[in-house]
Amino acid sequence: MAGLKLGDKIIEGKTKIVYALPDDPANVYILSKDRITAGDGARANDLEGKAVISTATATSIFDLLTSAGIKNHFVRQHDDKSFIAQRCDMIPIEWVTRRLATGSFLKRNVGVKEGYRFSPPKLETFFKDDENHDPQWSYEQLLGAKLEAGGRVIGRDEVEIMSRTTVAVFEVLEKAWATQNCTLVDMKIEFGVNTKGEIVLADLIDSDSWRLWPSGDRRLMKDKQVYRELKEVTAEALDEVKRNFQWVAERVKLLQTKPSAQVVVLMGSATDLEHGQKINKGCQALGIPCDVRVSSAHKGTEETIRILREYEGEGIPCVFVAIAGRSNGLGPVLSGNTSYPVINCPPVKADWGAQDIWSSLRLPSGLGCSTVLSPDAAVLAAAQILSLSDHMIWSRLRCKQLYTYLGLKDSDKEVRKDK
């Protein structure tokens, strides 16, 4: 608690305590407990070291989600058992996303075989009510309840925000865990409304939140299900549960990787620099390293090929973007001399643009470079190619699409208000 003045205890749950911060009213202090529970608290045990493990897992996950672009309540880690988060009025709904059928889903849906794969992921909602064992709610029940949080009534727009975000969070973490040869089977998350009135991902995300099967094998599971299925809780069994949680905490640090791909923008002339810098800026926003170079395929073919070989020799996924006006020889020359993807993005001008564009569109046989007209389109095309081998690029694209859609929903809501 060093350096922090704690205020009133806002709430104490089974595995954490939330305190107000008098000197920072927009944020709270969240302290994890050395406690593990299951069955709405029917089974509960002390587990020394769990607070440290849970905090390490949660903060790493929130760092990853923040980097991907998911809005969440995490501010910073305070110490090994606690972190600072935005103060939120919690919405009492658990949002569960499932990729594989297992657990309670099988009990509620007799006849479905364990391991049935949901594509797209299946989304379920449960009202948080321990006394009634968190009953499942339908979409209609959720709307009919007219829940309120942070001054917002939970209506169709709010449900849409949370449902879309829930699936995106799952898919981002699913991609991340796949890099460690682990299957994210299902997970639960919660949302809150912060002091700005925004709906954000909140609460903890740790080994209590998901089912995780290394190599896709249920027998190797590393999540809280091991604790749930114990016939007898012994010191040895709890040690095994703790080792599993520690395994997850160590692996989760490996999920947020540095970029292992790049975009190279080749311009036929320095006069195209403004066009090239727009692509560079767009790549940086998605966390993609980008180099901008000048080389004319017409006037310096050997140098163009030398630059091409330089980047091929780095041995990492790479997309080349060719910027050349008038007669575009740059893109076709690159495409004819590499197996790497090449995208033409000519700086089309009003005077001769209608004629110049054909040098990028009508190509000799055997060439596969594509053509886009705007720098933004070049960035997205390159990012989509590179996302096939880099889960963080994929995640940022996924979140960009999510918030583009939610931005349209917000605009639609504002228009409806004006009527």
Short mmCIF file of N, CA and C in Angstrom, two decimals, residues 85-213:
data_model
loop_
_atom_site.label_atom_id
_atom_site.label_comp_id
_atom_site.label_asym_id
_atom_site.label_seq_id
_atom_site.Cartn_x
_atom_site.Cartn_y
_atom_site.Cartn_z
N ALA A 85 -7.11 0.62 -11.02
CA ALA A 85 -8.04 0.51 -12.15
C ALA A 85 -9.02 1.68 -12.12
N GLN A 86 -9.64 1.93 -13.25
CA GLN A 86 -10.69 2.94 -13.30
C GLN A 86 -11.84 2.52 -12.38
N ARG A 87 -12.40 3.50 -11.70
CA ARG A 87 -13.57 3.20 -10.86
C ARG A 87 -14.78 2.97 -11.76
N CYS A 88 -15.41 1.83 -11.60
CA CYS A 88 -16.53 1.46 -12.45
C CYS A 88 -17.74 1.06 -11.62
N ASP A 89 -18.89 1.41 -12.11
CA ASP A 89 -20.13 0.86 -11.58
C ASP A 89 -20.39 -0.41 -12.38
N MET A 90 -20.24 -1.55 -11.71
CA MET A 90 -20.26 -2.83 -12.43
C MET A 90 -21.66 -3.21 -12.89
N ILE A 91 -21.71 -3.79 -14.08
CA ILE A 91 -22.95 -4.31 -14.64
C ILE A 91 -23.04 -5.78 -14.23
N PRO A 92 -24.08 -6.20 -13.50
CA PRO A 92 -24.10 -7.54 -12.89
C PRO A 92 -24.41 -8.68 -13.86
N ILE A 93 -23.65 -8.75 -14.93
CA ILE A 93 -23.81 -9.79 -15.94
C ILE A 93 -22.45 -10.40 -16.24
N GLU A 94 -22.41 -11.74 -16.23
CA GLU A 94 -21.21 -12.44 -16.70
C GLU A 94 -21.42 -12.79 -18.17
N TRP A 95 -20.46 -12.39 -18.98
CA TRP A 95 -20.50 -12.67 -20.41
C TRP A 95 -19.55 -13.85 -20.69
N VAL A 96 -20.10 -14.94 -21.17
CA VAL A 96 -19.33 -16.17 -21.39
C VAL A 96 -19.24 -16.45 -22.89
N THR A 97 -18.01 -16.63 -23.36
CA THR A 97 -17.77 -17.00 -24.76
C THR A 97 -17.21 -18.41 -24.79
N ARG A 98 -17.75 -19.22 -25.68
CA ARG A 98 -17.33 -20.63 -25.77
C ARG A 98 -16.87 -20.96 -27.18
N ARG A 99 -15.71 -21.60 -27.26
CA ARG A 99 -15.26 -22.16 -28.53
C ARG A 99 -15.58 -23.65 -28.60
N LEU A 100 -15.42 -24.32 -27.46
CA LEU A 100 -15.72 -25.75 -27.40
C LEU A 100 -16.78 -26.00 -26.33
N ALA A 101 -17.64 -26.95 -26.59
CA ALA A 101 -18.68 -27.30 -25.62
C ALA A 101 -18.08 -28.16 -24.51
N THR A 102 -18.25 -27.72 -23.29
CA THR A 102 -17.80 -28.47 -22.12
C THR A 102 -18.48 -27.89 -20.89
N GLY A 103 -18.24 -28.48 -19.73
CA GLY A 103 -18.73 -27.94 -18.47
C GLY A 103 -20.24 -27.82 -18.40
N SER A 104 -20.70 -26.69 -17.85
CA SER A 104 -22.13 -26.50 -17.61
C SER A 104 -22.94 -26.49 -18.90
N PHE A 105 -22.31 -26.15 -20.01
CA PHE A 105 -23.06 -26.13 -21.28
C PHE A 105 -23.60 -27.52 -21.60
N LEU A 106 -22.82 -28.55 -21.32
CA LEU A 106 -23.25 -29.92 -21.60
C LEU A 106 -24.42 -30.32 -20.72
N LYS A 107 -24.42 -29.85 -19.46
CA LYS A 107 -25.52 -30.17 -18.56
C LYS A 107 -26.81 -29.49 -19.00
N ARG A 108 -26.68 -28.29 -19.54
CA ARG A 108 -27.86 -27.53 -19.96
C ARG A 108 -28.33 -27.89 -21.36
N ASN A 109 -27.49 -28.60 -22.10
CA ASN A 109 -27.81 -28.95 -23.49
C ASN A 109 -27.51 -30.43 -23.71
N VAL A 110 -28.37 -31.26 -23.15
CA VAL A 110 -28.18 -32.71 -23.20
C VAL A 110 -28.14 -33.17 -24.66
N GLY A 111 -27.17 -34.01 -24.95
CA GLY A 111 -27.03 -34.54 -26.30
C GLY A 111 -25.88 -33.93 -27.07
N VAL A 112 -25.40 -32.77 -26.62
CA VAL A 112 -24.23 -32.16 -27.27
C VAL A 112 -22.98 -32.85 -26.75
N LYS A 113 -22.11 -33.27 -27.65
CA LYS A 113 -20.90 -33.97 -27.25
C LYS A 113 -19.83 -32.97 -26.80
N GLU A 114 -19.07 -33.38 -25.79
CA GLU A 114 -17.98 -32.53 -25.33
C GLU A 114 -16.98 -32.32 -26.46
N GLY A 115 -16.57 -31.08 -26.62
CA GLY A 115 -15.62 -30.75 -27.67
C GLY A 115 -16.26 -30.21 -28.93
N TYR A 116 -17.60 -30.19 -28.96
CA TYR A 116 -18.26 -29.62 -30.14
C TYR A 116 -17.76 -28.19 -30.33
N ARG A 117 -17.39 -27.87 -31.57
CA ARG A 117 -16.75 -26.57 -31.85
C ARG A 117 -17.78 -25.56 -32.34
N PHE A 118 -17.82 -24.42 -31.68
CA PHE A 118 -18.72 -23.34 -32.07
C PHE A 118 -17.98 -22.38 -33.01
N SER A 119 -18.52 -22.20 -34.20
CA SER A 119 -17.96 -21.26 -35.16
C SER A 119 -19.11 -20.48 -35.80
N PRO A 120 -19.29 -19.22 -35.44
CA PRO A 120 -18.45 -18.38 -34.57
C PRO A 120 -18.58 -18.80 -33.11
N PRO A 121 -17.77 -18.23 -32.23
CA PRO A 121 -17.87 -18.57 -30.81
C PRO A 121 -19.28 -18.32 -30.28
N LYS A 122 -19.70 -19.15 -29.35
CA LYS A 122 -21.03 -19.02 -28.77
C LYS A 122 -21.00 -18.07 -27.58
N LEU A 123 -21.96 -17.17 -27.53
CA LEU A 123 -22.02 -16.16 -26.49
C LEU A 123 -23.22 -16.42 -25.58
N GLU A 124 -22.97 -16.41 -24.26
CA GLU A 124 -24.05 -16.61 -23.29
C GLU A 124 -23.94 -15.54 -22.20
N THR A 125 -25.07 -15.22 -21.58
CA THR A 125 -25.08 -14.24 -20.49
C THR A 125 -25.71 -14.84 -19.25
N PHE A 126 -25.15 -14.49 -18.08
CA PHE A 126 -25.62 -15.00 -16.81
C PHE A 126 -25.73 -13.84 -15.82
N PHE A 127 -26.86 -13.76 -15.13
CA PHE A 127 -27.08 -12.73 -14.14
C PHE A 127 -26.34 -13.11 -12.86
N LYS A 128 -25.54 -12.18 -12.32
CA LYS A 128 -24.74 -12.47 -11.13
C LYS A 128 -25.63 -12.49 -9.89
N ASP A 129 -25.87 -13.70 -9.40
CA ASP A 129 -26.74 -13.91 -8.24
C ASP A 129 -26.34 -15.24 -7.60
N ASP A 130 -25.42 -15.18 -6.63
CA ASP A 130 -24.89 -16.41 -6.02
C ASP A 130 -25.99 -17.28 -5.42
N GLU A 131 -26.98 -16.65 -4.79
CA GLU A 131 -28.02 -17.43 -4.12
C GLU A 131 -28.81 -18.28 -5.11
N ASN A 132 -28.93 -17.80 -6.34
CA ASN A 132 -29.65 -18.55 -7.37
C ASN A 132 -28.72 -19.13 -8.42
N HIS A 133 -27.44 -19.23 -8.06
CA HIS A 133 -26.42 -19.87 -8.89
C HIS A 133 -26.28 -19.23 -10.27
N ASP A 134 -26.28 -17.91 -10.29
CA ASP A 134 -26.03 -17.15 -11.52
C ASP A 134 -26.86 -17.68 -12.70
N PRO A 135 -28.16 -17.46 -12.69
CA PRO A 135 -29.02 -18.02 -13.75
C PRO A 135 -28.70 -17.44 -15.13
N GLN A 136 -28.82 -18.30 -16.14
CA GLN A 136 -28.62 -17.84 -17.51
C GLN A 136 -29.77 -16.93 -17.92
N TRP A 137 -29.42 -15.84 -18.59
CA TRP A 137 -30.43 -14.92 -19.08
C TRP A 137 -30.42 -14.89 -20.60
N SER A 138 -31.61 -14.79 -21.17
CA SER A 138 -31.72 -14.61 -22.61
C SER A 138 -31.52 -13.14 -22.96
N TYR A 139 -31.39 -12.88 -24.23
CA TYR A 139 -31.27 -11.50 -24.71
C TYR A 139 -32.49 -10.69 -24.27
N GLU A 140 -33.65 -11.30 -24.37
CA GLU A 140 -34.89 -10.61 -24.02
C GLU A 140 -34.96 -10.31 -22.52
N GLN A 141 -34.48 -11.24 -21.69
CA GLN A 141 -34.45 -10.98 -20.25
C GLN A 141 -33.50 -9.84 -19.91
N LEU A 142 -32.37 -9.83 -20.60
CA LEU A 142 -31.37 -8.79 -20.35
C LEU A 142 -31.94 -7.41 -20.69
N LEU A 143 -32.66 -7.31 -21.80
CA LEU A 143 -33.28 -6.05 -22.16
C LEU A 143 -34.41 -5.69 -21.21
N GLY A 144 -35.22 -6.70 -20.87
CA GLY A 144 -36.38 -6.47 -20.02
C GLY A 144 -36.02 -6.02 -18.61
N ALA A 145 -34.84 -6.41 -18.14
CA ALA A 145 -34.43 -6.06 -16.77
C ALA A 145 -34.15 -4.58 -16.62
N LYS A 146 -33.82 -3.91 -17.71
CA LYS A 146 -33.51 -2.47 -17.68
C LYS A 146 -32.52 -2.15 -16.56
N LEU A 147 -31.44 -2.92 -16.51
CA LEU A 147 -30.40 -2.68 -15.52
C LEU A 147 -29.81 -1.28 -15.68
N GLU A 148 -29.36 -0.71 -14.58
CA GLU A 148 -28.73 0.60 -14.61
C GLU A 148 -27.34 0.53 -13.99
N ALA A 149 -26.40 1.22 -14.62
CA ALA A 149 -25.03 1.28 -14.09
C ALA A 149 -24.40 2.58 -14.56
N GLY A 150 -23.82 3.32 -13.63
CA GLY A 150 -23.14 4.56 -13.98
C GLY A 150 -24.00 5.56 -14.72
N GLY A 151 -25.29 5.56 -14.41
CA GLY A 151 -26.19 6.49 -15.07
C GLY A 151 -26.68 6.05 -16.43
N ARG A 152 -26.30 4.82 -16.85
CA ARG A 152 -26.75 4.30 -18.15
C ARG A 152 -27.74 3.17 -17.94
N VAL A 153 -28.82 3.21 -18.66
CA VAL A 153 -29.75 2.09 -18.69
C VAL A 153 -29.25 1.10 -19.74
N ILE A 154 -29.19 -0.16 -19.37
CA ILE A 154 -28.65 -1.17 -20.27
C ILE A 154 -29.73 -1.57 -21.28
N GLY A 155 -29.66 -0.95 -22.45
CA GLY A 155 -30.61 -1.23 -23.53
C GLY A 155 -29.93 -1.93 -24.68
N ARG A 156 -30.55 -1.87 -25.85
CA ARG A 156 -30.03 -2.59 -27.02
C ARG A 156 -28.63 -2.13 -27.40
N ASP A 157 -28.39 -0.83 -27.36
CA ASP A 157 -27.06 -0.33 -27.76
C ASP A 157 -25.98 -0.81 -26.80
N GLU A 158 -26.27 -0.76 -25.51
CA GLU A 158 -25.29 -1.20 -24.50
C GLU A 158 -25.02 -2.69 -24.61
N VAL A 159 -26.07 -3.46 -24.84
CA VAL A 159 -25.90 -4.91 -25.00
C VAL A 159 -25.05 -5.21 -26.23
N GLU A 160 -25.28 -4.44 -27.30
CA GLU A 160 -24.49 -4.63 -28.52
C GLU A 160 -23.02 -4.33 -28.28
N ILE A 161 -22.74 -3.25 -27.55
CA ILE A 161 -21.35 -2.91 -27.23
C ILE A 161 -20.68 -4.07 -26.49
N MET A 162 -21.35 -4.58 -25.46
CA MET A 162 -20.75 -5.63 -24.64
C MET A 162 -20.65 -6.96 -25.37
N SER A 163 -21.66 -7.31 -26.14
CA SER A 163 -21.63 -8.60 -26.84
C SER A 163 -20.53 -8.61 -27.90
N ARG A 164 -20.42 -7.53 -28.67
CA ARG A 164 -19.38 -7.46 -29.70
C ARG A 164 -17.98 -7.45 -29.07
N THR A 165 -17.83 -6.69 -27.98
CA THR A 165 -16.53 -6.61 -27.32
C THR A 165 -16.15 -7.94 -26.70
N THR A 166 -17.12 -8.64 -26.12
CA THR A 166 -16.84 -9.93 -25.49
C THR A 166 -16.25 -10.91 -26.48
N VAL A 167 -16.85 -11.01 -27.65
CA VAL A 167 -16.35 -11.95 -28.66
C VAL A 167 -14.96 -11.51 -29.14
N ALA A 168 -14.75 -10.20 -29.31
CA ALA A 168 -13.45 -9.71 -29.74
C ALA A 168 -12.37 -10.04 -28.70
N VAL A 169 -12.68 -9.83 -27.42
CA VAL A 169 -11.72 -10.16 -26.36
C VAL A 169 -11.35 -11.64 -26.41
N PHE A 170 -12.36 -12.48 -26.56
CA PHE A 170 -12.09 -13.91 -26.63
C PHE A 170 -11.19 -14.24 -27.82
N GLU A 171 -11.51 -13.70 -28.98
CA GLU A 171 -10.75 -14.04 -30.18
C GLU A 171 -9.31 -13.53 -30.10
N VAL A 172 -9.11 -12.36 -29.51
CA VAL A 172 -7.76 -11.84 -29.33
C VAL A 172 -6.94 -12.76 -28.43
N LEU A 173 -7.54 -13.18 -27.30
CA LEU A 173 -6.81 -14.05 -26.38
C LEU A 173 -6.68 -15.46 -26.94
N GLU A 174 -7.65 -15.90 -27.70
CA GLU A 174 -7.56 -17.21 -28.35
C GLU A 174 -6.37 -17.25 -29.29
N LYS A 175 -6.22 -16.21 -30.10
CA LYS A 175 -5.07 -16.13 -31.02
C LYS A 175 -3.76 -16.11 -30.24
N ALA A 176 -3.75 -15.35 -29.14
CA ALA A 176 -2.53 -15.24 -28.35
C ALA A 176 -2.14 -16.58 -27.74
N TRP A 177 -3.10 -17.27 -27.13
CA TRP A 177 -2.79 -18.56 -26.52
C TRP A 177 -2.40 -19.61 -27.55
N ALA A 178 -2.91 -19.49 -28.76
CA ALA A 178 -2.54 -20.45 -29.80
C ALA A 178 -1.05 -20.40 -30.11
N THR A 179 -0.41 -19.25 -29.88
CA THR A 179 1.04 -19.16 -30.11
C THR A 179 1.82 -20.01 -29.12
N GLN A 180 1.17 -20.36 -28.00
CA GLN A 180 1.79 -21.23 -26.99
C GLN A 180 1.24 -22.65 -27.06
N ASN A 181 0.59 -22.97 -28.19
CA ASN A 181 -0.01 -24.29 -28.39
C ASN A 181 -1.03 -24.61 -27.29
N CYS A 182 -1.82 -23.60 -26.92
CA CYS A 182 -2.86 -23.78 -25.91
C CYS A 182 -4.21 -23.39 -26.50
N THR A 183 -5.22 -24.18 -26.22
CA THR A 183 -6.57 -23.90 -26.68
C THR A 183 -7.34 -23.16 -25.60
N LEU A 184 -7.80 -21.96 -25.93
CA LEU A 184 -8.70 -21.23 -25.04
C LEU A 184 -10.10 -21.77 -25.30
N VAL A 185 -10.60 -22.55 -24.37
CA VAL A 185 -11.85 -23.27 -24.56
C VAL A 185 -13.06 -22.35 -24.36
N ASP A 186 -13.06 -21.62 -23.27
CA ASP A 186 -14.11 -20.65 -22.98
C ASP A 186 -13.59 -19.66 -21.95
N MET A 187 -14.31 -18.57 -21.76
CA MET A 187 -13.91 -17.61 -20.73
C MET A 187 -15.09 -16.71 -20.38
N LYS A 188 -15.02 -16.11 -19.20
CA LYS A 188 -16.06 -15.20 -18.74
C LYS A 188 -15.43 -13.85 -18.43
N ILE A 189 -16.16 -12.79 -18.75
CA ILE A 189 -15.70 -11.45 -18.43
C ILE A 189 -16.88 -10.62 -17.94
N GLU A 190 -16.56 -9.44 -17.38
CA GLU A 190 -17.58 -8.51 -16.91
C GLU A 190 -17.26 -7.11 -17.38
N PHE A 191 -18.28 -6.25 -17.38
CA PHE A 191 -18.11 -4.87 -17.81
C PHE A 191 -18.59 -3.92 -16.71
N GLY A 192 -18.09 -2.71 -16.77
CA GLY A 192 -18.55 -1.66 -15.87
C GLY A 192 -18.63 -0.34 -16.62
N VAL A 193 -19.26 0.63 -15.99
CA VAL A 193 -19.34 1.98 -16.55
C VAL A 193 -18.42 2.87 -15.74
N ASN A 194 -17.41 3.47 -16.39
CA ASN A 194 -16.45 4.29 -15.66
C ASN A 194 -17.01 5.69 -15.39
N THR A 195 -16.22 6.53 -14.76
CA THR A 195 -16.70 7.86 -14.36
C THR A 195 -16.94 8.78 -15.56
N LYS A 196 -16.48 8.38 -16.74
CA LYS A 196 -16.76 9.14 -17.96
C LYS A 196 -18.03 8.67 -18.66
N GLY A 197 -18.65 7.64 -18.10
CA GLY A 197 -19.86 7.10 -18.71
C GLY A 197 -19.61 6.08 -19.79
N GLU A 198 -18.34 5.62 -19.92
CA GLU A 198 -17.99 4.64 -20.94
C GLU A 198 -18.15 3.21 -20.41
N ILE A 199 -18.64 2.33 -21.25
CA ILE A 199 -18.68 0.90 -20.91
C ILE A 199 -17.32 0.31 -21.25
N VAL A 200 -16.65 -0.25 -20.24
CA VAL A 200 -15.31 -0.82 -20.44
C VAL A 200 -15.23 -2.21 -19.82
N LEU A 201 -14.33 -3.01 -20.36
CA LEU A 201 -14.02 -4.31 -19.78
C LEU A 201 -13.45 -4.08 -18.38
N ALA A 202 -13.97 -4.79 -17.38
CA ALA A 202 -13.56 -4.56 -16.00
C ALA A 202 -13.37 -5.89 -15.27
N ASP A 203 -13.13 -5.81 -13.94
CA ASP A 203 -12.91 -6.98 -13.10
C ASP A 203 -11.55 -7.62 -13.42
N LEU A 204 -11.29 -8.80 -12.85
CA LEU A 204 -10.04 -9.52 -13.06
C LEU A 204 -10.19 -10.51 -14.21
N ILE A 205 -9.09 -10.73 -14.93
CA ILE A 205 -9.01 -11.85 -15.87
C ILE A 205 -7.78 -12.65 -15.49
N ASP A 206 -8.01 -13.84 -14.95
CA ASP A 206 -6.91 -14.70 -14.53
C ASP A 206 -7.35 -16.16 -14.73
N SER A 207 -6.69 -17.08 -14.06
CA SER A 207 -7.00 -18.50 -14.26
C SER A 207 -8.36 -18.91 -13.72
N ASP A 208 -9.03 -18.01 -12.98
CA ASP A 208 -10.41 -18.26 -12.58
C ASP A 208 -11.39 -17.96 -13.70
N SER A 209 -10.91 -17.31 -14.76
CA SER A 209 -11.79 -16.74 -15.77
C SER A 209 -11.99 -17.62 -17.00
N TRP A 210 -11.18 -18.66 -17.17
CA TRP A 210 -11.23 -19.41 -18.42
C TRP A 210 -10.94 -20.89 -18.23
N ARG A 211 -11.15 -21.63 -19.31
CA ARG A 211 -10.64 -22.99 -19.41
C ARG A 211 -9.54 -22.97 -20.46
N LEU A 212 -8.40 -23.55 -20.12
CA LEU A 212 -7.22 -23.52 -20.97
C LEU A 212 -6.65 -24.93 -21.08
N TRP A 213 -6.61 -25.45 -22.31
CA TRP A 213 -6.14 -26.82 -22.53
C TRP A 213 -4.87 -26.81 -23.38
#
